């Protein structure tokens, strides 16, 4: 076998290991799936009527708010899953097994690749459950199959970027506790963007931040694809953000893995 | 299996240095380990044993010196070295969320064993390491001894010809310790080369062909167990008597004894074998002297250190926690 083939085989092995971890540690997965669903129900049934009335165009209600909320909440689900990724990465690093891998003639990248693939699957699971519940309580997207596919692509790109970022955050954490706290800011970002309310209702400084932080264009792109609102430049900006964050986080994670392991 | 005259070095190290910051951990190490033998690095916590293993097993780069492991230059061909070695460290390297069998399967997959070969190998190892029913339980519920056995079994999946064992019995109860010794002897019988670190003289004595004593990053002495022991004066029989008369009579009978009037004890030099012990008792019997109590003191790491460094294991060295070894 060539070395590329070995890299693929080893990554697949590490991916299977992550799948077992997800299976053996169901409380973490449960929390990651549950949190966005709870938020969905809370925002729709508690705040939904009021927030719906404040949507642009006016006169919206609970059912209008479900449609507004879901795209941002899908990203919130990805942020939450990122926290799980950082935790499982840090757990791995605090155990001796990584040292064992490093004394074996296996592709170094496969350890990280396994984590990333496992996390992407977990993220997809969180989003799928959220989407299912959302559809059940009145989310009515207007997307064509092609738009659905594009939306899935955008979510995948965002999930990929967030996953690499959280792998890096997990690697630089000294303990599992730190790793569960550092990605907390990612969970706040959908709130400080167009995820829950339109940004033009915010005070100037906050609005400026909200308009230019990466979650907003991604949310707007998803909203456009799923519900037919205007996308404009958001799609391009989103993909650029995802590409830049993925690349930088990948390099950061690789470096952190090497340094961490050499101690 | 044919008996080969092994003279090729499995490990050769010269002028190895390593420091973390301004703390020198290894200070010019030279050693050669012959293929098919057990080489033991003996030393207290913090002497640099774990660092040595971490360097030789490609985990940490050396600070200086030239090293060849399994016929490959460590700095230039780390992957070739990795393909030839197996490492079982003092910190458990098993995946706690996986079962014993799944841990072994993970190793089989990473060694690219086929499905059939992998299964056969796993079944063999489960049997050999006496994992039995527990192989289907997650490693997190294993006892210390069992976890260590699984750890070593995982190392053996790839059938390495050179195995590093970093304090394989530290923290194990006596029975698990002896079980581990049996396993190590079995590996030696198969012709595997073993680089063993330990803080127990008796362990090195039981298993090793050659022993090197490491202290503060330097090798203070190296030789066969017999060579080392013959130079350690620490072994003796301690006899306690009921009254001063008996003590003094005994002291006259056993000429080479060291007397302690306050404790009513005599120290008779001995390497602890039955024949010399019987000789001492026979002479006391002939002189009709009652011995109150008898104990045998065999040389330990303290004696080794005292003999070769002139100082006992220092508090600073002995206090170094496991954290310092990482």
Coordinates of C-alpha atoms in Angstrom, one line a residue:
Chain A
X1 CA 0.0 0.0 0.0
X2 CA 1.1 3.5 -0.7
X3 CA 1.5 6.0 2.1
X4 CA -1.6 7.8 1.0
X5 CA -3.5 4.6 1.2
X6 CA -2.2 4.1 4.7
X7 CA -3.2 7.6 5.7
X8 CA -6.7 6.8 4.5
X9 CA -6.9 3.4 6.3
X10 CA -5.5 4.8 9.5
X11 CA -7.9 7.7 9.4
X12 CA -10.8 5.3 8.9
X13 CA -9.6 3.3 11.9
X14 CA -9.4 6.4 14.0
X15 CA -12.9 7.4 12.8
X16 CA -14.3 4.1 13.9
X17 CA -12.7 4.6 17.3
X18 CA -14.5 8.0 17.5
X19 CA -17.8 6.4 16.6
X20 CA -17.3 3.9 19.5
X21 CA -16.6 6.8 21.8
X22 CA -19.8 8.6 20.8
X23 CA -21.6 5.3 21.4
X24 CA -19.9 4.7 24.8
X25 CA -20.3 8.3 26.0
X26 CA -24.0 8.9 25.2
X27 CA -24.5 11.6 27.9
X28 CA -22.2 14.0 26.0
X29 CA -24.0 13.4 22.7
X30 CA -27.3 13.6 24.4
X31 CA -26.4 17.0 25.8
X32 CA -25.2 18.3 22.5
X33 CA -28.4 17.1 20.7
X34 CA -30.7 18.3 23.5
X35 CA -29.4 21.8 24.0
X36 CA -30.4 23.3 20.6
X37 CA -33.8 21.5 20.8
X38 CA -34.5 23.0 24.2
X39 CA -33.5 26.4 22.9
X40 CA -35.8 25.9 19.9
X41 CA -38.8 25.1 22.1
X42 CA -37.9 27.9 24.5
X43 CA -37.6 30.6 21.9
X44 CA -40.6 29.5 19.9
X45 CA -43.1 28.8 22.7
X46 CA -41.9 31.4 25.3
X47 CA -40.5 34.3 23.3
X48 CA -41.9 33.4 19.8
X49 CA -45.1 35.5 19.7
X50 CA -43.3 38.7 20.9
X51 CA -40.1 38.2 18.8
X52 CA -42.2 37.3 15.8
X53 CA -44.1 40.6 16.1
X54 CA -40.7 42.4 15.9
X55 CA -39.6 40.8 12.7
X56 CA -39.1 43.2 9.7
X57 CA -42.3 43.8 7.8
X58 CA -44.2 43.7 11.2
X59 CA -47.2 41.7 12.2
X60 CA -45.3 38.4 12.4
X61 CA -46.3 35.8 14.9
X62 CA -45.0 32.6 16.4
X63 CA -45.1 30.7 13.1
X64 CA -43.1 33.4 11.4
X65 CA -40.5 33.3 14.1
X66 CA -40.0 29.5 13.8
X67 CA -38.9 30.1 10.2
X68 CA -36.6 33.0 11.2
X69 CA -35.0 31.1 14.1
X70 CA -34.1 27.7 12.6
X71 CA -31.2 28.7 10.3
X72 CA -29.4 30.5 13.2
X73 CA -30.2 27.6 15.5
X74 CA -28.6 25.1 13.1
X75 CA -25.4 27.0 13.5
X76 CA -25.9 27.1 17.3
X77 CA -26.1 23.3 17.1
X78 CA -22.8 23.2 15.3
X79 CA -21.2 25.5 18.0
X80 CA -22.5 23.2 20.7
X81 CA -21.1 20.2 19.0
X82 CA -17.8 22.0 18.7
X83 CA -17.7 22.1 22.5
X84 CA -18.0 18.3 22.5
X85 CA -15.2 18.0 20.1
X86 CA -12.9 20.1 22.2
X87 CA -13.8 18.0 25.2
X88 CA -13.1 14.7 23.5
X89 CA -9.9 15.9 22.0
X90 CA -8.7 17.1 25.4
X91 CA -9.7 13.8 27.0
X92 CA -7.6 12.0 24.5
X93 CA -4.6 14.1 25.1
X94 CA -4.8 13.6 28.9
X95 CA -4.6 9.8 28.4
X96 CA -1.6 7.8 27.5
X97 CA -3.1 6.4 24.3
X98 CA -1.9 9.3 22.2
X99 CA 1.7 8.5 23.2
X100 CA 1.1 4.9 22.1
X101 CA -0.1 6.1 18.7
X102 CA 3.0 8.3 18.4
X103 CA 5.3 5.4 18.9
X104 CA 3.7 3.5 16.1
X105 CA 4.4 3.8 12.4
X106 CA 1.0 5.3 11.6
X107 CA 0.0 8.5 9.9
X108 CA 0.2 11.3 12.4
X109 CA -2.7 13.2 10.8
X110 CA -5.0 10.2 11.3
X111 CA -5.5 10.9 15.0
X112 CA -6.8 14.4 14.2
X113 CA -8.7 13.4 11.1
X114 CA -10.5 10.7 13.1
X115 CA -11.6 13.3 15.6
X116 CA -12.7 15.7 12.9
X117 CA -14.7 13.1 11.0
X118 CA -16.3 11.8 14.2
X119 CA -17.3 15.3 15.2
X120 CA -18.7 16.2 11.8
X121 CA -21.0 13.1 12.1
X122 CA -22.0 14.2 15.6
X123 CA -22.7 17.7 14.3
X124 CA -24.8 16.4 11.5
X125 CA -26.7 14.3 14.0
X126 CA -27.4 17.3 16.2
X127 CA -28.6 19.3 13.1
X128 CA -30.8 16.5 11.8
X129 CA -32.6 16.1 15.1
X130 CA -33.1 19.8 15.5
X131 CA -34.4 20.0 11.9
X132 CA -36.8 17.2 12.6
X133 CA -38.2 18.8 15.7
X134 CA -38.4 22.2 13.9
X135 CA -40.4 20.7 11.0
X136 CA -42.7 19.0 13.5
X137 CA -43.5 22.3 15.2
X138 CA -44.1 24.4 12.1
X139 CA -40.8 25.2 10.4
X140 CA -41.9 25.6 6.7
X141 CA -38.9 25.9 4.4
X142 CA -39.5 26.7 0.7
X143 CA -36.3 25.3 -0.6
X144 CA -36.0 23.2 -3.8
X145 CA -33.9 20.0 -3.6
X146 CA -31.0 21.9 -5.1
X147 CA -31.3 24.6 -2.5
X148 CA -31.5 21.9 0.3
X149 CA -28.3 20.5 -1.1
X150 CA -26.6 23.9 -1.2
X151 CA -27.8 24.5 2.4
X152 CA -26.3 21.2 3.5
X153 CA -23.0 22.2 1.8
X154 CA -23.0 25.5 3.7
X155 CA -23.7 23.7 7.0
X156 CA -21.0 21.2 6.2
X157 CA -18.5 24.0 5.5
X158 CA -19.4 25.8 8.7
X159 CA -19.3 22.6 10.7
X160 CA -15.9 21.7 9.2
X161 CA -14.4 25.1 10.2
X162 CA -15.9 25.0 13.7
X163 CA -14.7 21.4 14.2
X164 CA -11.0 22.2 13.3
X165 CA -11.2 25.3 15.5
X166 CA -12.4 23.3 18.4
X167 CA -9.9 20.5 17.8
X168 CA -7.2 23.2 18.1
X169 CA -8.9 24.6 21.3
X170 CA -9.0 21.1 22.8
X171 CA -5.3 20.6 22.0
X172 CA -4.2 23.8 23.7
X173 CA -6.3 23.1 26.9
X174 CA -4.4 21.7 29.8
X175 CA -7.4 19.9 31.2
X176 CA -10.8 18.6 30.1
X177 CA -12.4 21.3 32.2
X178 CA -10.6 24.1 30.3
X179 CA -11.5 22.4 27.1
X180 CA -15.2 22.5 28.0
X181 CA -15.0 26.3 28.8
X182 CA -12.8 27.7 26.0
X183 CA -15.3 27.1 23.1
X184 CA -18.1 28.9 25.1
X185 CA -17.7 32.0 23.1
X186 CA -18.7 30.0 20.0
X187 CA -22.1 29.4 21.6
X188 CA -22.6 33.1 22.2
X189 CA -21.8 34.2 18.6
X190 CA -25.1 33.1 17.1
X191 CA -26.8 35.4 19.6
X192 CA -24.5 38.3 18.8
X193 CA -25.5 38.0 15.1
X194 CA -28.6 37.6 13.0
X195 CA -29.4 34.2 14.5
X196 CA -32.2 35.2 16.9
X197 CA -33.2 38.7 16.0
X198 CA -32.4 41.0 13.1
X199 CA -29.2 43.0 13.7
X200 CA -30.7 46.4 12.9
X201 CA -32.6 46.3 16.2
X202 CA -29.2 46.3 18.1
X203 CA -27.3 49.3 19.4
X204 CA -24.7 50.7 16.9
X205 CA -21.5 49.1 18.3
X206 CA -23.1 45.7 18.8
X207 CA -24.8 45.9 15.3
X208 CA -21.4 46.7 13.7
X209 CA -19.9 43.6 15.4
X210 CA -23.0 41.5 14.5
X211 CA -22.9 42.5 10.9
X212 CA -19.3 41.6 10.4
X213 CA -18.8 38.5 12.5
X214 CA -18.8 35.2 10.5
X215 CA -22.0 33.7 11.9
X216 CA -24.2 36.4 10.4
X217 CA -23.4 35.9 6.7
X218 CA -23.6 32.1 7.1
X219 CA -27.0 32.5 8.8
X220 CA -28.2 34.8 6.1
X221 CA -27.0 32.4 3.4
X222 CA -28.9 29.5 5.0
X223 CA -32.0 31.7 5.5
X224 CA -31.8 32.7 1.8
X225 CA -31.5 29.0 0.7
X226 CA -34.1 27.6 2.9
X227 CA -36.7 30.4 3.0
X228 CA -36.0 32.4 -0.2
X229 CA -34.9 35.7 1.5
X230 CA -32.1 37.7 -0.2
X231 CA -28.6 36.2 -0.1
X232 CA -26.6 38.9 -1.8
X233 CA -22.9 38.7 -1.1
X234 CA -23.4 36.6 2.0
X235 CA -22.8 33.3 0.3
X236 CA -19.3 34.3 -0.9
X237 CA -18.4 36.0 2.4
X238 CA -19.6 32.8 4.3
X239 CA -17.5 30.5 2.2
X240 CA -14.5 32.8 2.5
X241 CA -14.8 32.8 6.3
X242 CA -15.2 29.0 6.4
X243 CA -12.2 28.5 4.2
X244 CA -10.0 30.9 6.2
X245 CA -11.1 29.6 9.6
X246 CA -10.7 26.0 8.5
X247 CA -7.2 26.5 7.1
X248 CA -5.9 28.6 10.1
X249 CA -7.4 26.2 12.6
X250 CA -6.0 23.2 10.8
X251 CA -2.5 24.7 10.9
X252 CA -2.9 25.7 14.5
X253 CA -4.2 22.2 15.5
X254 CA -1.3 20.5 13.7
X255 CA 1.2 22.7 15.4
X256 CA -0.4 22.3 18.8
X257 CA -0.5 18.5 18.4
X258 CA 3.2 18.4 17.6
X259 CA 4.1 20.6 20.5
X260 CA 1.8 19.1 23.0
X261 CA 3.1 15.6 22.1
X262 CA 6.7 16.6 22.4
X263 CA 6.5 17.4 26.1
Chain B
X1 CA 13.4 -22.1 16.4
X2 CA 17.1 -21.9 15.7
X3 CA 19.5 -20.4 18.2
X4 CA 21.3 -17.4 16.7
X5 CA 24.5 -16.0 18.0
X6 CA 23.2 -12.4 18.5
X7 CA 25.9 -9.8 18.5
X8 CA 24.1 -7.1 16.5
X9 CA 23.2 -4.2 18.8
X10 CA 19.4 -3.6 19.1
X11 CA 20.2 -0.2 20.6
X12 CA 23.4 1.8 20.6
X13 CA 23.6 5.2 22.2
X14 CA 26.6 7.5 22.5
X15 CA 26.8 10.9 24.1
X16 CA 23.1 11.2 24.6
X17 CA 22.1 14.5 26.2
X18 CA 18.8 16.0 27.1
X19 CA 17.7 19.0 29.0
X20 CA 14.3 20.6 29.7
X21 CA 14.9 24.3 30.0
X22 CA 18.1 24.6 32.0
X23 CA 17.4 21.4 33.9
X24 CA 19.8 18.7 32.6
X25 CA 18.0 15.4 32.6
X26 CA 20.4 13.1 30.7
X27 CA 24.1 14.0 30.8
X28 CA 26.1 12.0 28.3
X29 CA 24.7 8.5 28.2
X30 CA 26.6 5.7 26.4
X31 CA 25.1 2.3 26.2
X32 CA 24.7 -0.8 23.9
X33 CA 21.9 -3.3 24.1
X34 CA 22.6 -6.6 22.4
X35 CA 19.8 -8.2 20.4
X36 CA 17.8 -10.8 22.2
X37 CA 18.9 -9.7 25.7
X38 CA 17.2 -7.9 28.5
X39 CA 18.8 -4.6 29.4
X40 CA 17.6 -2.9 32.6
X41 CA 18.0 0.7 33.5
X42 CA 17.8 1.0 37.3
X43 CA 17.3 4.2 39.1
X44 CA 15.0 6.1 41.5
X45 CA 12.2 8.4 40.4
X46 CA 13.5 11.4 38.6
X47 CA 16.8 9.8 37.6
X48 CA 15.9 10.2 33.9
X49 CA 14.6 6.7 33.1
X50 CA 11.3 7.7 31.5
X51 CA 13.0 10.5 29.5
X52 CA 15.4 7.9 28.2
X53 CA 12.6 5.6 27.1
X54 CA 10.7 8.6 25.6
X55 CA 13.7 9.5 23.5
X56 CA 14.6 6.0 22.4
X57 CA 10.9 5.4 21.4
X58 CA 10.8 8.5 19.2
X59 CA 8.4 10.5 21.5
X60 CA 10.9 13.2 22.4
X61 CA 13.8 14.4 20.4
X62 CA 17.3 14.0 21.9
X63 CA 19.2 17.0 22.8
X64 CA 22.5 15.6 21.4
X65 CA 24.4 12.5 20.7
X66 CA 23.9 9.7 18.2
X67 CA 21.4 6.9 18.6
X68 CA 20.6 3.8 16.6
X69 CA 17.6 1.8 17.4
X70 CA 16.7 -1.5 15.6
X71 CA 19.4 -0.8 13.0
X72 CA 18.0 2.7 12.1
X73 CA 19.2 6.2 12.9
X74 CA 16.7 7.6 15.4
X75 CA 16.9 11.1 14.1
X76 CA 16.8 10.3 10.4
X77 CA 14.4 7.4 10.2
X78 CA 11.9 7.7 13.1
X79 CA 9.2 5.8 11.2
X80 CA 11.5 2.8 10.5
X81 CA 12.3 2.7 14.3
X82 CA 8.5 3.0 15.1
X83 CA 7.8 0.0 12.9
X84 CA 10.3 -2.2 14.8
X85 CA 9.5 -1.3 18.4
X86 CA 6.8 -1.6 21.0
X87 CA 6.4 0.6 24.0
X88 CA 4.5 0.0 27.3
X89 CA 4.9 3.0 29.5
X90 CA 4.3 3.5 33.2
X91 CA 1.2 5.5 32.4
X92 CA -1.5 3.3 31.0
X93 CA -1.9 3.7 27.3
X94 CA -5.2 2.0 26.8
X95 CA -8.5 3.5 25.5
X96 CA -10.7 3.4 28.6
X97 CA -14.0 3.8 26.6
X98 CA -13.2 0.7 24.5
X99 CA -13.3 -2.9 25.7
X100 CA -10.1 -5.0 25.9
X101 CA -10.9 -6.7 22.7
X102 CA -11.7 -3.4 20.9
X103 CA -8.4 -2.0 22.1
X104 CA -6.6 -5.0 20.6
X105 CA -8.6 -4.7 17.4
X106 CA -7.6 -1.0 17.2
X107 CA -4.0 -2.0 17.3
X108 CA -4.5 -4.8 14.8
X109 CA -6.1 -2.3 12.4
X110 CA -3.3 0.2 12.9
X111 CA -0.8 -2.5 12.1
X112 CA -2.8 -3.2 9.0
X113 CA -3.3 -6.9 9.9
X114 CA -6.0 -8.4 7.8
X115 CA -9.4 -9.4 9.3
X116 CA -8.5 -13.0 9.7
X117 CA -4.9 -12.5 11.0
X118 CA -6.1 -9.7 13.3
X119 CA -8.8 -12.0 14.8
X120 CA -6.4 -14.8 15.4
X121 CA -3.8 -12.6 17.0
X122 CA -6.4 -11.0 19.3
X123 CA -7.6 -14.4 20.4
X124 CA -4.1 -15.5 21.1
X125 CA -3.3 -12.5 23.2
X126 CA -6.6 -12.6 25.1
X127 CA -5.7 -16.2 26.0
X128 CA -2.0 -15.6 26.7
X129 CA -2.7 -12.6 28.9
X130 CA -5.5 -14.3 30.8
X131 CA -8.0 -11.6 30.0
X132 CA -10.8 -14.1 29.5
X133 CA -14.4 -12.7 30.0
X134 CA -13.0 -9.3 30.9
X135 CA -11.9 -8.8 27.3
X136 CA -15.5 -7.8 26.5
X137 CA -15.7 -5.2 29.3
X138 CA -14.5 -1.6 28.9
X139 CA -10.9 -1.0 30.1
X140 CA -12.1 1.6 32.5
X141 CA -13.3 -1.2 34.9
X142 CA -10.0 -3.2 34.8
X143 CA -7.8 -3.6 37.9
X144 CA -4.3 -2.2 37.8
X145 CA -2.7 -5.5 37.0
X146 CA -5.2 -6.3 34.3
X147 CA -4.9 -2.9 32.7
X148 CA -1.1 -3.4 32.6
X149 CA -1.5 -6.8 31.0
X150 CA -3.9 -5.3 28.3
X151 CA -1.4 -2.5 27.8
X152 CA 1.4 -5.0 27.1
X153 CA -0.9 -7.2 25.0
X154 CA -1.6 -4.1 22.8
X155 CA 2.1 -3.6 22.4
X156 CA 2.5 -7.2 21.2
X157 CA -0.1 -7.0 18.5
X158 CA 2.5 -5.8 16.0
X159 CA 5.0 -8.5 17.1
X160 CA 7.8 -6.0 17.8
X161 CA 11.4 -7.4 18.1
X162 CA 12.4 -4.7 20.5
X163 CA 10.1 -3.7 23.5
X164 CA 10.5 -0.8 25.9
X165 CA 9.0 -1.5 29.3
X166 CA 9.0 1.6 31.5
X167 CA 8.5 0.5 35.1
X168 CA 6.1 -2.3 34.1
X169 CA 5.4 -3.4 37.7
X170 CA 5.3 -0.1 39.6
X171 CA 2.2 0.0 41.6
X172 CA 1.2 -3.6 41.1
X173 CA 0.5 -6.1 43.9
X174 CA 3.0 -8.9 44.3
X175 CA 0.9 -11.5 42.5
X176 CA 0.4 -9.2 39.4
X177 CA 4.1 -8.4 39.6
X178 CA 5.1 -12.0 39.3
X179 CA 2.6 -12.6 36.5
X180 CA 4.2 -9.7 34.7
X181 CA 7.7 -11.2 35.2
X182 CA 6.5 -14.5 33.8
X183 CA 5.2 -12.7 30.7
X184 CA 8.4 -10.9 30.2
X185 CA 10.4 -14.2 30.5
X186 CA 8.1 -15.6 27.9
X187 CA 9.0 -12.7 25.5
X188 CA 12.7 -13.2 26.2
X189 CA 12.3 -16.9 25.3
X190 CA 10.8 -15.9 21.9
X191 CA 14.0 -13.9 21.3
X192 CA 12.6 -10.4 21.8
X193 CA 15.0 -7.7 23.0
X194 CA 13.8 -5.9 26.1
X195 CA 14.8 -2.5 27.4
X196 CA 13.4 -2.4 31.0
X197 CA 13.4 0.5 33.4
X198 CA 12.7 -0.2 37.1
X199 CA 13.3 1.2 40.6
X200 CA 13.5 -2.3 42.1
X201 CA 16.9 -4.1 42.2
X202 CA 15.3 -7.5 42.6
X203 CA 13.3 -6.9 39.4
X204 CA 16.4 -6.1 37.4
X205 CA 18.2 -9.0 39.1
X206 CA 15.3 -11.4 38.2
X207 CA 15.0 -10.4 34.5
X208 CA 18.1 -8.6 33.2
X209 CA 21.2 -9.8 31.4
X210 CA 22.8 -6.4 32.0
X211 CA 22.0 -3.6 34.4
X212 CA 22.9 0.0 34.2
X213 CA 22.4 2.3 37.2
X214 CA 21.2 5.7 36.3
X215 CA 21.6 8.6 38.7
X216 CA 21.0 12.3 38.0
X217 CA 21.2 11.7 34.3
X218 CA 24.4 9.7 34.3
X219 CA 25.1 6.0 34.2
X220 CA 27.1 5.3 37.4
X221 CA 27.8 1.7 36.8
X222 CA 26.9 -1.0 34.3
X223 CA 27.4 -4.8 34.4
X224 CA 25.7 -8.2 34.8
X225 CA 23.5 -8.6 37.9
X226 CA 26.2 -10.8 39.5
X227 CA 28.9 -8.3 38.8
X228 CA 26.9 -5.6 40.5
X229 CA 25.8 -7.6 43.4
X230 CA 29.3 -8.8 44.2
X231 CA 30.2 -5.2 44.7
X232 CA 27.3 -4.3 47.0
X233 CA 28.1 -5.0 50.6
X234 CA 24.6 -4.5 51.9
X235 CA 23.4 -8.1 52.3
X236 CA 23.4 -9.5 55.8
X237 CA 21.6 -11.6 58.4
X238 CA 20.4 -9.8 61.5
X239 CA 20.3 -11.8 64.7
X240 CA 18.7 -10.6 67.9
X241 CA 19.4 -12.2 71.3
X242 CA 17.6 -12.3 74.6
X243 CA 20.5 -11.1 76.8
X244 CA 24.0 -9.6 76.5
X245 CA 25.7 -12.8 77.5
X246 CA 24.2 -14.7 74.5
X247 CA 25.0 -11.7 72.3
X248 CA 28.7 -11.7 73.2
X249 CA 29.1 -15.4 73.0
X250 CA 27.6 -15.3 69.6
X251 CA 29.9 -12.5 68.6
X252 CA 32.9 -14.6 69.5
X253 CA 31.6 -17.6 67.6
X254 CA 30.7 -15.6 64.4
X255 CA 33.9 -13.7 64.0
X256 CA 32.9 -11.4 61.1
X257 CA 29.9 -10.0 62.8
X258 CA 29.0 -6.4 63.6
X259 CA 27.7 -6.0 67.2
X260 CA 25.1 -3.6 68.5
X261 CA 25.0 -3.7 72.3
X262 CA 22.0 -1.5 72.8
X263 CA 19.7 -3.4 70.4
X264 CA 21.3 -6.8 71.3
X265 CA 21.8 -7.6 67.6
X266 CA 24.5 -9.0 65.4
X267 CA 24.9 -8.3 61.7
X268 CA 26.4 -11.2 59.8
X269 CA 27.4 -10.4 56.2
X270 CA 25.6 -12.8 53.8
X271 CA 24.2 -12.8 50.3
X272 CA 21.1 -14.4 51.7
X273 CA 21.5 -18.0 50.3
X274 CA 20.4 -21.0 52.3
X275 CA 23.8 -22.6 52.6
X276 CA 25.4 -19.6 54.3
X277 CA 22.4 -19.1 56.5
X278 CA 22.5 -22.8 57.6
X279 CA 26.2 -22.5 58.3
X280 CA 25.6 -19.5 60.7
X281 CA 22.8 -21.4 62.5
X282 CA 24.8 -24.6 62.8
X283 CA 27.6 -22.7 64.5
X284 CA 25.2 -21.0 66.9
X285 CA 23.6 -24.4 67.6
X286 CA 27.0 -26.0 68.3
X287 CA 27.8 -23.2 70.8
X288 CA 24.3 -23.7 72.3
X289 CA 23.3 -20.1 71.8
X290 CA 19.5 -19.2 71.7
X291 CA 18.6 -16.8 69.0
X292 CA 15.6 -14.6 69.7
X293 CA 14.8 -13.5 66.3
X294 CA 16.4 -13.6 62.8
X295 CA 15.9 -11.5 59.7
X296 CA 17.5 -11.5 56.3
X297 CA 18.3 -8.2 54.6
X298 CA 18.9 -8.4 50.9
X299 CA 20.5 -5.5 49.0
X300 CA 18.1 -3.0 47.6
X301 CA 18.3 0.2 45.5
X302 CA 19.5 2.1 48.6
X303 CA 22.5 -0.2 48.9
X304 CA 23.2 0.0 45.2
X305 CA 23.2 3.8 45.4
X306 CA 25.3 3.8 48.5
X307 CA 27.8 1.5 46.9
X308 CA 28.2 3.3 43.6
X309 CA 27.5 6.9 44.3
X310 CA 28.6 7.0 47.9
X311 CA 25.3 8.7 48.8
X312 CA 21.9 7.2 49.6
X313 CA 19.0 7.9 47.2
X314 CA 18.7 11.6 47.8
X315 CA 15.5 13.2 49.0
X316 CA 15.4 15.4 45.9
X317 CA 15.7 12.4 43.6
X318 CA 13.3 10.2 45.4
X319 CA 10.7 13.0 45.8
X320 CA 10.5 13.7 42.1
X321 CA 6.9 13.0 41.4
X322 CA 5.6 11.1 38.4
X323 CA 4.6 14.4 36.9
X324 CA 8.3 15.2 36.5
X325 CA 8.7 12.2 34.4
X326 CA 6.3 13.2 31.6

